CSV table of C-alpha atoms and ligand atoms in Angstrom, one decimal:
chain,number,residue,atom,x,y,z
A,1,MET,CA,-15.0,-53.6,64.7
A,2,SER,CA,-11.5,-53.3,63.9
A,3,VAL,CA,-8.4,-54.6,65.6
A,4,LYS,CA,-5.4,-52.4,65.3
A,5,ILE,CA,-2.5,-55.7,64.3
A,6,THR,CA,0.5,-52.9,64.6
A,7,ASP,CA,1.6,-49.5,65.8
A,8,LYS,CA,0.5,-48.8,62.5
A,9,VAL,CA,-2.2,-51.3,61.1
A,10,THR,CA,-5.3,-51.7,62.3
A,11,TRP,CA,-7.7,-54.8,60.2
A,12,VAL,CA,-10.6,-53.2,59.3
A,13,GLY,CA,-12.5,-55.6,57.3
A,14,LYS,CA,-16.2,-57.9,57.7
A,15,ILE,CA,-16.4,-60.8,59.4
A,16,ASP,CA,-19.2,-62.8,57.5
A,17,TRP,CA,-19.8,-65.8,59.7
A,18,GLU,CA,-22.9,-66.3,57.5
A,19,LEU,CA,-21.5,-67.4,54.5
A,20,ARG,CA,-22.1,-70.7,53.0
A,21,THR,CA,-21.4,-70.3,49.7
A,22,PHE,CA,-19.0,-68.2,47.4
A,23,HIS,CA,-18.4,-67.7,43.9
A,24,GLY,CA,-22.4,-68.2,43.6
A,25,GLU,CA,-22.8,-71.3,44.2
A,26,GLU,CA,-19.5,-73.1,43.4
A,27,TYR,CA,-17.1,-73.3,46.8
A,28,SER,CA,-18.9,-74.2,49.7
A,29,THR,CA,-17.8,-71.9,53.2
A,30,HIS,CA,-19.0,-74.1,55.8
A,31,ARG,CA,-17.3,-71.8,58.5
A,32,GLY,CA,-18.3,-68.3,56.7
A,33,SER,CA,-14.9,-66.4,55.5
A,34,SER,CA,-13.9,-62.8,56.1
A,35,TYR,CA,-12.8,-60.0,54.2
A,36,ASN,CA,-9.8,-58.6,55.4
A,37,SER,CA,-8.9,-54.5,54.5
A,38,TYR,CA,-6.2,-53.2,55.9
A,39,LEU,CA,-5.6,-49.1,57.4
A,40,ILE,CA,-2.2,-48.5,57.2
A,41,ARG,CA,-1.6,-45.0,59.3
A,42,ASP,CA,2.2,-43.5,58.4
A,43,GLU,CA,2.6,-40.4,57.8
A,44,LYS,CA,0.4,-41.1,54.9
A,45,THR,CA,-2.4,-43.1,55.4
A,46,VAL,CA,-2.9,-46.0,53.0
A,47,LEU,CA,-6.4,-48.3,52.8
A,48,ILE,CA,-5.9,-52.1,51.3
A,49,ASP,CA,-8.7,-53.7,49.7
A,50,THR,CA,-12.1,-53.0,50.5
A,51,VAL,CA,-14.8,-55.6,51.6
A,52,TRP,CA,-18.0,-57.6,49.7
A,53,GLU,CA,-20.5,-55.2,48.7
A,54,PRO,CA,-23.5,-56.4,50.7
A,55,PHE,CA,-21.0,-55.0,53.8
A,56,ALA,CA,-20.2,-51.7,52.0
A,57,GLU,CA,-22.0,-49.3,53.9
A,58,GLU,CA,-20.8,-50.9,57.6
A,59,PHE,CA,-17.8,-51.0,56.2
A,60,VAL,CA,-17.5,-47.1,55.1
A,61,GLU,CA,-19.1,-46.4,58.9
A,62,THR,CA,-16.3,-48.8,60.5
A,63,LEU,CA,-13.7,-46.9,58.3
A,64,LYS,CA,-15.1,-43.6,59.8
A,65,LYS,CA,-15.3,-44.4,63.2
A,66,GLU,CA,-11.7,-44.7,62.4
A,67,ILE,CA,-10.4,-41.7,60.6
A,68,ASP,CA,-11.5,-39.4,58.9
A,69,LEU,CA,-12.1,-40.3,55.3
A,70,SER,CA,-10.0,-37.1,54.4
A,71,GLU,CA,-7.1,-38.3,56.0
A,72,ILE,CA,-6.7,-41.2,53.0
A,73,ASP,CA,-3.9,-40.4,50.9
A,74,TYR,CA,-4.2,-43.7,49.0
A,75,ILE,CA,-5.8,-46.9,48.0
A,76,VAL,CA,-4.2,-50.1,47.3
A,77,ALA,CA,-6.1,-52.7,45.1
A,78,ASN,CA,-4.8,-55.7,45.1
A,79,HIS,CA,-7.5,-57.3,43.0
A,80,GLY,CA,-10.5,-56.7,41.4
A,81,GLU,CA,-12.8,-59.2,42.5
A,82,VAL,CA,-16.1,-58.1,44.5
A,83,ASP,CA,-15.6,-59.1,47.5
A,84,HIS,CA,-12.4,-57.1,48.0
A,85,SER,CA,-13.9,-54.1,45.6
A,86,GLY,CA,-17.2,-54.5,46.2
A,87,ALA,CA,-16.9,-50.9,49.0
A,88,LEU,CA,-15.3,-49.1,46.6
A,89,PRO,CA,-18.3,-47.6,44.6
A,90,LEU,CA,-19.7,-46.0,48.2
A,91,LEU,CA,-16.4,-45.3,49.5
A,92,MET,CA,-15.6,-43.5,46.4
A,93,LYS,CA,-18.7,-41.2,46.1
A,94,GLU,CA,-17.2,-39.8,49.8
A,95,ILE,CA,-13.6,-39.7,48.3
A,96,PRO,CA,-13.0,-39.5,44.7
A,97,ASP,CA,-10.3,-38.3,43.9
A,98,VAL,CA,-7.9,-40.6,45.9
A,99,PRO,CA,-5.3,-41.8,44.1
A,100,ILE,CA,-5.9,-46.1,43.9
A,101,TYR,CA,-3.2,-47.7,43.5
A,102,CYS,CA,-3.3,-51.6,41.2
A,103,THR,CA,-1.4,-53.3,38.5
A,104,SER,CA,-3.2,-52.5,34.6
A,105,ASN,CA,-5.0,-55.5,34.7
A,106,GLY,CA,-6.4,-54.4,37.9
A,107,VAL,CA,-7.3,-50.9,36.1
A,108,LYS,CA,-9.4,-53.2,33.1
A,109,ILE,CA,-11.1,-55.1,35.7
A,110,LEU,CA,-11.9,-52.8,38.1
A,111,LYS,CA,-13.4,-50.5,35.1
A,112,ALA,CA,-15.5,-53.2,34.1
A,113,HIS,CA,-16.5,-53.8,37.1
A,114,TYR,CA,-17.8,-50.7,37.7
A,115,HIS,CA,-17.6,-48.3,35.1
A,116,GLN,CA,-16.5,-45.5,37.1
A,117,ASP,CA,-13.5,-43.7,35.7
A,118,TRP,CA,-11.4,-42.9,39.2
A,119,ASN,CA,-8.0,-41.9,39.8
A,120,PHE,CA,-6.4,-45.0,38.8
A,121,VAL,CA,-2.3,-45.7,39.7
A,122,GLU,CA,-0.8,-48.4,37.2
A,123,VAL,CA,2.1,-49.8,39.3
A,124,LYS,CA,4.1,-52.8,38.5
A,125,THR,CA,6.2,-55.4,40.0
A,126,GLY,CA,9.4,-53.6,42.1
A,127,ASP,CA,7.3,-49.8,42.3
A,128,GLU,CA,7.7,-48.2,45.2
A,129,LEU,CA,5.3,-45.7,47.2
A,130,GLU,CA,6.7,-43.8,49.5
A,131,ILE,CA,4.8,-43.6,52.8
A,132,GLY,CA,6.8,-42.2,55.8
A,133,LYS,CA,10.4,-41.2,56.5
A,134,ASP,CA,11.0,-44.8,57.3
A,135,ASN,CA,8.9,-46.6,55.4
A,136,LYS,CA,7.9,-47.6,51.8
A,137,LEU,CA,4.8,-50.4,50.3
A,138,ILE,CA,6.6,-52.7,47.0
A,139,PHE,CA,4.4,-54.0,45.1
A,140,ILE,CA,4.5,-57.2,43.7
A,141,GLU,CA,2.2,-58.6,40.3
A,142,ALA,CA,1.4,-62.0,41.0
A,143,ARG,CA,-0.5,-62.6,37.9
A,144,MET,CA,-3.1,-65.0,37.8
A,145,LEU,CA,-3.0,-66.0,41.8
A,146,HIS,CA,-5.7,-66.6,41.1
A,147,TRP,CA,-6.9,-63.3,38.2
A,148,PRO,CA,-4.9,-61.6,36.0
A,149,ASP,CA,-4.9,-58.5,38.1
A,150,SER,CA,-3.4,-59.9,41.4
A,151,MET,CA,-1.2,-58.3,43.3
A,152,PHE,CA,0.6,-58.4,46.2
A,153,THR,CA,1.7,-55.1,48.5
A,154,TYR,CA,4.8,-55.8,51.0
A,155,MET,CA,5.6,-53.3,53.6
A,156,THR,CA,8.4,-52.1,54.6
A,157,GLY,CA,10.0,-51.3,58.5
A,158,GLU,CA,7.0,-53.7,59.7
A,159,ASN,CA,7.6,-56.5,57.3
A,160,ILE,CA,4.4,-57.5,56.1
A,161,LEU,CA,3.4,-59.1,52.8
A,162,PHE,CA,-0.8,-57.8,51.8
A,163,SER,CA,-1.3,-61.1,50.1
A,164,ASN,CA,-4.6,-60.8,49.3
A,165,ASP,CA,-6.1,-64.5,48.4
A,166,ALA,CA,-2.9,-66.1,48.0
A,167,PHE,CA,-2.5,-68.0,52.0
A,168,GLY,CA,-5.8,-66.9,52.8
A,169,GLN,CA,-8.7,-69.4,54.0
A,170,HIS,CA,-12.5,-69.2,54.0
A,171,TYR,CA,-12.3,-69.2,57.5
A,172,ALA,CA,-14.6,-66.8,59.9
A,173,ASN,CA,-13.4,-66.9,63.8
A,174,SER,CA,-13.0,-63.9,66.2
A,175,LYS,CA,-9.8,-64.4,66.6
A,176,LEU,CA,-7.8,-62.8,63.2
A,177,PHE,CA,-4.5,-64.5,63.9
A,178,ASN,CA,-3.1,-67.9,62.8
A,179,ASP,CA,-1.9,-68.9,66.5
A,180,LEU,CA,-4.5,-68.9,68.0
A,181,VAL,CA,-7.1,-70.6,66.3
A,182,ASP,CA,-7.8,-74.1,66.0
A,183,GLN,CA,-5.2,-75.7,63.7
A,184,ALA,CA,-6.7,-78.2,62.5
A,185,GLU,CA,-9.7,-76.3,61.3
A,186,LEU,CA,-7.2,-73.6,59.9
A,187,TYR,CA,-5.4,-75.9,57.6
A,188,GLN,CA,-8.3,-77.7,56.8
A,189,GLU,CA,-10.0,-74.3,55.2
A,190,ALA,CA,-6.2,-73.1,53.7
A,191,LEU,CA,-6.0,-76.8,52.0
A,192,LYS,CA,-9.5,-77.2,50.8
A,193,TYR,CA,-8.7,-73.2,49.1
A,194,TYR,CA,-5.5,-74.0,47.6
A,195,ALA,CA,-7.0,-77.5,46.2
A,196,ASN,CA,-10.0,-75.7,44.8
A,197,ILE,CA,-9.1,-72.2,44.0
A,198,LEU,CA,-5.6,-72.3,43.5
A,199,THR,CA,-4.6,-75.8,41.7
A,200,PRO,CA,-5.0,-74.8,38.0
A,201,PHE,CA,-2.1,-72.1,38.8
A,202,SER,CA,0.4,-74.6,41.0
A,203,PRO,CA,3.0,-73.8,38.4
A,204,LEU,CA,2.5,-70.2,38.7
A,205,VAL,CA,2.6,-70.4,42.4
A,206,THR,CA,6.4,-72.3,42.7
A,207,SER,CA,7.6,-69.6,40.6
A,208,LYS,CA,5.7,-66.6,42.4
A,209,ILE,CA,6.9,-67.9,45.6
A,210,LYS,CA,10.5,-68.2,44.5
A,211,GLU,CA,10.5,-64.8,43.6
A,212,VAL,CA,9.6,-63.5,46.2
A,213,LEU,CA,12.0,-65.5,48.6
A,214,GLY,CA,14.4,-64.2,46.2
A,215,PHE,CA,13.8,-60.5,47.4
A,216,ASN,CA,15.2,-61.4,51.0
A,217,LEU,CA,12.7,-59.7,52.4
A,218,PRO,CA,12.1,-59.6,55.9
A,219,VAL,CA,8.7,-61.6,56.8
A,220,ASN,CA,7.0,-60.4,60.4
A,221,MET,CA,3.1,-61.2,58.8
A,222,ILE,CA,1.0,-62.3,55.6
A,223,ALA,CA,-2.0,-59.6,56.0
A,224,THR,CA,-4.5,-61.9,53.7
A,225,SER,CA,-7.6,-60.8,52.5
A,226,HIS,CA,-9.4,-64.5,54.3
A,227,GLY,CA,-9.2,-65.7,57.3
A,228,VAL,CA,-6.4,-65.1,59.5
A,229,ILE,CA,-3.4,-63.4,59.5
A,230,TRP,CA,0.0,-65.8,59.6
A,231,ARG,CA,2.3,-64.0,62.5
A,232,ASP,CA,3.8,-67.1,64.0
A,233,ASN,CA,5.7,-68.4,61.9
A,234,PRO,CA,4.3,-67.1,58.7
A,235,THR,CA,6.2,-68.2,56.3
A,236,GLN,CA,4.8,-72.6,57.8
A,237,ILE,CA,2.6,-71.8,54.9
A,238,ILE,CA,4.5,-70.4,52.1
A,239,GLU,CA,6.7,-73.4,52.8
A,240,LYS,CA,2.6,-75.7,52.6
A,241,TYR,CA,2.1,-73.6,49.3
A,242,LEU,CA,5.3,-75.0,47.7
A,243,GLU,CA,4.4,-78.5,49.0
A,244,TRP,CA,0.5,-78.5,47.9
A,245,ALA,CA,1.8,-76.8,44.2
A,246,ASP,CA,4.4,-79.7,43.6
A,247,ASP,CA,1.7,-82.2,42.6
A,248,TYR,CA,0.8,-83.0,46.2
A,249,GLN,CA,-0.1,-86.1,47.1
A,250,GLU,CA,-0.8,-88.7,50.4
A,251,ASN,CA,-0.7,-92.5,50.4
A,252,GLN,CA,-5.2,-92.1,50.2
A,253,ILE,CA,-6.9,-93.6,47.3
A,254,THR,CA,-10.9,-91.7,46.9
A,255,ILE,CA,-13.5,-93.4,45.6
A,256,VAL,CA,-16.1,-91.5,44.0
A,257,TYR,CA,-19.7,-92.7,43.3
A,258,GLU,CA,-22.8,-92.1,42.1
A,259,THR,CA,-25.9,-94.6,42.5
A,260,MET,CA,-29.4,-95.1,41.8
A,261,TRP,CA,-30.5,-98.4,43.7
A,262,ASN,CA,-27.0,-98.7,45.9
A,263,ALA,CA,-25.8,-101.9,42.8
A,264,THR,CA,-22.8,-99.4,42.3
A,265,ARG,CA,-21.7,-98.3,46.1
A,266,ARG,CA,-21.6,-102.2,46.4
A,267,MET,CA,-19.3,-102.0,44.1
A,268,ALA,CA,-17.6,-99.7,45.5
A,269,GLU,CA,-17.5,-100.8,48.8
A,270,ALA,CA,-16.6,-104.5,47.6
A,271,ILE,CA,-13.7,-102.4,45.6
A,272,ALA,CA,-12.7,-100.4,48.6
A,273,ASP,CA,-12.1,-104.2,50.9
A,274,GLY,CA,-10.2,-105.1,47.8
A,275,ILE,CA,-7.7,-102.5,48.1
A,276,MET,CA,-7.2,-102.1,52.0
A,277,GLU,CA,-7.1,-106.1,51.6
A,278,LYS,CA,-4.1,-105.8,50.1
A,279,ASP,CA,-2.4,-102.6,51.1
A,280,LYS,CA,-2.8,-102.4,55.0
A,281,ASN,CA,-0.9,-98.8,54.6
A,282,VAL,CA,-3.3,-96.7,52.2
A,283,THR,CA,-6.0,-94.4,53.2
A,284,VAL,CA,-8.8,-95.0,51.2
A,285,LYS,CA,-12.0,-92.5,51.6
A,286,LEU,CA,-15.9,-92.6,49.8
A,287,PHE,CA,-18.1,-90.1,49.0
A,288,ASN,CA,-21.5,-90.7,47.1
A,289,ILE,CA,-21.1,-87.5,45.1
A,290,GLY,CA,-24.6,-87.3,45.1
A,291,LYS,CA,-24.7,-86.9,49.1
A,292,SER,CA,-21.5,-85.0,49.2
A,293,ASP,CA,-20.3,-81.8,49.2
A,294,LYS,CA,-18.7,-81.8,45.9
A,295,ASN,CA,-15.7,-78.7,46.7
A,296,ASP,CA,-14.8,-81.6,50.4
A,297,VAL,CA,-14.7,-84.2,47.7
A,298,ILE,CA,-12.4,-82.4,45.5
A,299,THR,CA,-10.3,-81.6,48.2
A,300,GLU,CA,-9.8,-85.5,49.5
A,301,LEU,CA,-8.9,-86.2,45.4
A,302,PHE,CA,-6.3,-83.6,46.0
A,303,LYS,CA,-4.8,-85.3,48.9
A,304,SER,CA,-5.1,-88.4,46.6
A,305,LYS,CA,-3.0,-90.3,44.3
A,306,ALA,CA,-4.8,-92.1,43.3
A,307,MET,CA,-9.4,-91.9,42.4
A,308,LEU,CA,-11.8,-94.2,41.3
A,309,ILE,CA,-15.2,-92.9,39.5
A,310,GLY,CA,-18.2,-94.7,40.0
A,311,CYS,CA,-21.8,-94.7,38.5
A,312,SER,CA,-24.9,-96.1,37.5
A,313,THR,CA,-25.7,-95.4,33.6
A,314,VAL,CA,-28.9,-93.5,33.1
A,315,ASN,CA,-30.3,-92.0,30.3
A,316,LYS,CA,-27.5,-93.6,28.2
A,317,SER,CA,-25.5,-91.1,30.2
A,318,ILE,CA,-24.0,-90.8,34.0
A,319,MET,CA,-25.9,-89.0,36.6
A,320,SER,CA,-25.9,-85.3,37.1
A,321,GLY,CA,-23.2,-85.6,40.4
A,322,THR,CA,-20.7,-87.4,38.6
A,323,ALA,CA,-20.9,-85.0,35.5
A,324,ALA,CA,-20.7,-82.0,37.7
A,325,VAL,CA,-17.5,-83.9,39.7
A,326,LEU,CA,-15.5,-84.7,36.1
A,327,GLY,CA,-16.0,-81.7,35.0
A,328,MET,CA,-14.0,-80.0,37.9
A,329,ILE,CA,-12.1,-82.9,37.6
A,330,LYS,CA,-10.7,-81.3,34.2
A,331,GLY,CA,-11.2,-77.7,35.6
A,332,ILE,CA,-8.7,-77.7,38.2
A,333,GLY,CA,-6.2,-80.0,36.0
A,334,PHE,CA,-4.7,-82.9,38.6
A,335,LYS,CA,-1.5,-83.9,37.6
A,336,LYS,CA,0.2,-87.7,38.5
A,337,LYS,CA,-2.8,-88.8,39.8
A,338,LYS,CA,-4.0,-92.5,38.3
A,339,ALA,CA,-7.6,-93.4,37.8
A,340,ALA,CA,-10.2,-95.9,37.2
A,341,ALA,CA,-14.1,-96.0,36.2
A,342,PHE,CA,-16.7,-98.5,37.5
A,343,GLY,CA,-20.6,-98.8,37.7
A,344,SER,CA,-23.7,-101.0,37.5
A,345,TYR,CA,-26.2,-100.2,34.4
A,346,GLY,CA,-29.3,-102.7,33.1
A,347,TRP,CA,-29.4,-102.9,29.5
A,348,SER,CA,-27.1,-100.1,27.6
A,349,GLY,CA,-24.2,-99.4,30.2
A,350,GLU,CA,-22.7,-96.1,29.0
A,351,SER,CA,-21.4,-95.0,32.5
A,352,VAL,CA,-17.9,-97.0,32.2
A,353,PRO,CA,-17.0,-95.6,29.4
A,354,MET,CA,-17.9,-92.3,29.9
A,355,ILE,CA,-16.4,-91.7,32.7
A,356,ILE,CA,-12.8,-92.9,31.3
A,357,GLU,CA,-13.5,-89.8,28.6
A,358,GLY,CA,-14.2,-87.9,31.2
A,359,LEU,CA,-11.0,-89.0,32.7
A,360,LYS,CA,-9.3,-88.8,29.5
A,361,GLU,CA,-10.3,-85.3,28.9
A,362,ALA,CA,-9.0,-84.3,32.4
A,363,LYS,CA,-5.8,-85.5,31.3
A,364,ILE,CA,-5.9,-88.1,34.5
A,365,GLU,CA,-3.7,-91.4,33.7
A,366,VAL,CA,-6.5,-94.2,33.4
A,367,MET,CA,-5.3,-97.3,34.9
A,368,ASP,CA,-7.1,-99.6,32.7
A,369,GLU,CA,-10.6,-100.5,31.0
A,370,GLY,CA,-13.1,-100.4,33.9
A,371,LEU,CA,-15.2,-102.3,35.9
A,372,LYS,CA,-18.9,-102.5,34.1
A,373,LEU,CA,-21.3,-105.0,36.2
A,374,LEU,CA,-25.1,-105.4,35.3
A,375,TRP,CA,-28.3,-105.3,37.5
A,376,GLN,CA,-27.1,-105.9,41.6
A,377,PRO,CA,-24.4,-107.8,42.1
A,378,ASP,CA,-24.1,-111.2,43.3
A,379,CYS,CA,-21.6,-112.5,45.7
A,380,ASP,CA,-19.2,-113.9,42.5
A,381,ALA,CA,-19.7,-110.0,41.2
A,382,LEU,CA,-18.3,-108.5,44.5
A,383,GLU,CA,-16.1,-110.6,44.3
A,384,LYS,CA,-14.9,-109.6,41.2
A,385,CYS,CA,-15.1,-105.7,42.4
A,386,LYS,CA,-12.7,-106.6,45.2
A,387,GLU,CA,-10.3,-108.3,42.9
A,388,TYR,CA,-10.0,-105.3,41.0
A,389,GLY,CA,-9.3,-103.3,43.9
A,390,ARG,CA,-6.3,-105.7,44.4
A,391,ARG,CA,-5.3,-105.4,41.2
A,392,PHE,CA,-6.1,-101.9,41.3
A,393,ILE,CA,-3.4,-101.3,44.1
A,394,ASP,CA,-0.9,-103.1,41.7
A,395,LYS,CA,-1.0,-101.3,38.9
A,396,LEU,CA,-0.4,-98.1,40.5
B,1,FEO,FE1,-11.4,-63.2,47.4
B,1,FEO,FE2,-9.9,-63.5,44.1
B,1,FEO,O1,-11.0,-62.8,45.2
C-alpha cells in the first residue's frame, strides 16, 4: 500500500498491526506500530528510510509498483536502527550504487549492522541536497535522539520535517494523519513513547527543539517514522515535547507494589486511603507490577510527582517484577520525583531497605526510612499504613 501525502511525497511504509512487543520484549505495543518510509518525486527521486527486515520483500514490491527502482537518485537513512534500515540489504541488491545519505555515526552503524560497503555520503547539520528547481533537503543531526546517528531531514517547498523516531508513536492506524485518529489513543501512545524511550535524553530534546526552531523553517508537516504524520497544527507535538522534557509531572502519586499473599497489597491500599484522605485533589493510581505492563507503569510514573514502591521480602531480597521496575526507573533517569518504600515480611525483612537503595541508585529523592510490617496487617497495622500515607503527603 502507498499513500500520496502531497503532490511530491508518497508514504511507502508498512503498518504492522500484529506487533505486540518492540525492542525484543522490552516495549509493549498494544496498538501495533508502523514503519514509515517516504518517496519524494521531484527532479530527483529520494527515498527516506525503509522498514523492518521482516517486511523487506513487501516493501520493495510496493516501491516497484510506485516507481522503477533505477529512478531512485538518493536514499536518506535518518537512523540506522533495524526498524528503519532493515529493508536496505534487499533494496541495495537492486540499486547497489545509489548513494545513502546519513550522518557519520549512521555510516558506522549501518556498516556494523549489514557489513556492506554501500555508497555512503556523510552529512552534518546544515548540509543541503538539491532535489529540484525550488526544493532541497536540509539535514539536521539529532544525536542521541535517540541514537548517536539520529537525524532529521527537512524538505523545503513542501515544508516537511522528516523527524524519524522523534514525535512518533507505536500506533498502527489506517488514517495516517494526526487529525483523523482518536486523539486520546494518539496522545496515550505518544506519551508512552516519550516516557519509555526519550526521557533519558530530555535535556537534548529541549536543546535540539530550540535549535530547530531557531532555523525559523516553516513546518507544514512532521512526518515521523512511527505512527501518524502531524499535519494539523503540527507544532502541537513540539510544544508537548518541550513540556514533557521539562521534568514533566501531574498531580499524581503512583503506588507500585508486588505481593505474595496480599499483605503488601493491603498495605498499598491503606497507604492510598491515607493519601486520598489527606489530599482530595491528588490522583492516586495503584499497580501490582507482577500483573501490570511495565511500560504502562513507567508511563504512569512519568506523569507522577511521587511514587511509592512496595514489595514483600522473598529469599532476603525483592520480587522479580519490583527488581525489574527499579532497574527501568534507574535507566530512564527520572528527575525531580519523590519516593518512599514499604513492604510486608515474615522474618528477615530486606525488601524495604533494598527498594530504598534501588531508588537512591536511580537518584530519586527518598522521603523517609519506609514502612515495614510483619506478616499480615491487622486493624492497627492498616491504620499505621493510612497514617504513613497521610504523612507522605505532608512531606511532599
Ligand atoms: Fe524506530 Fe530508533 O528506531
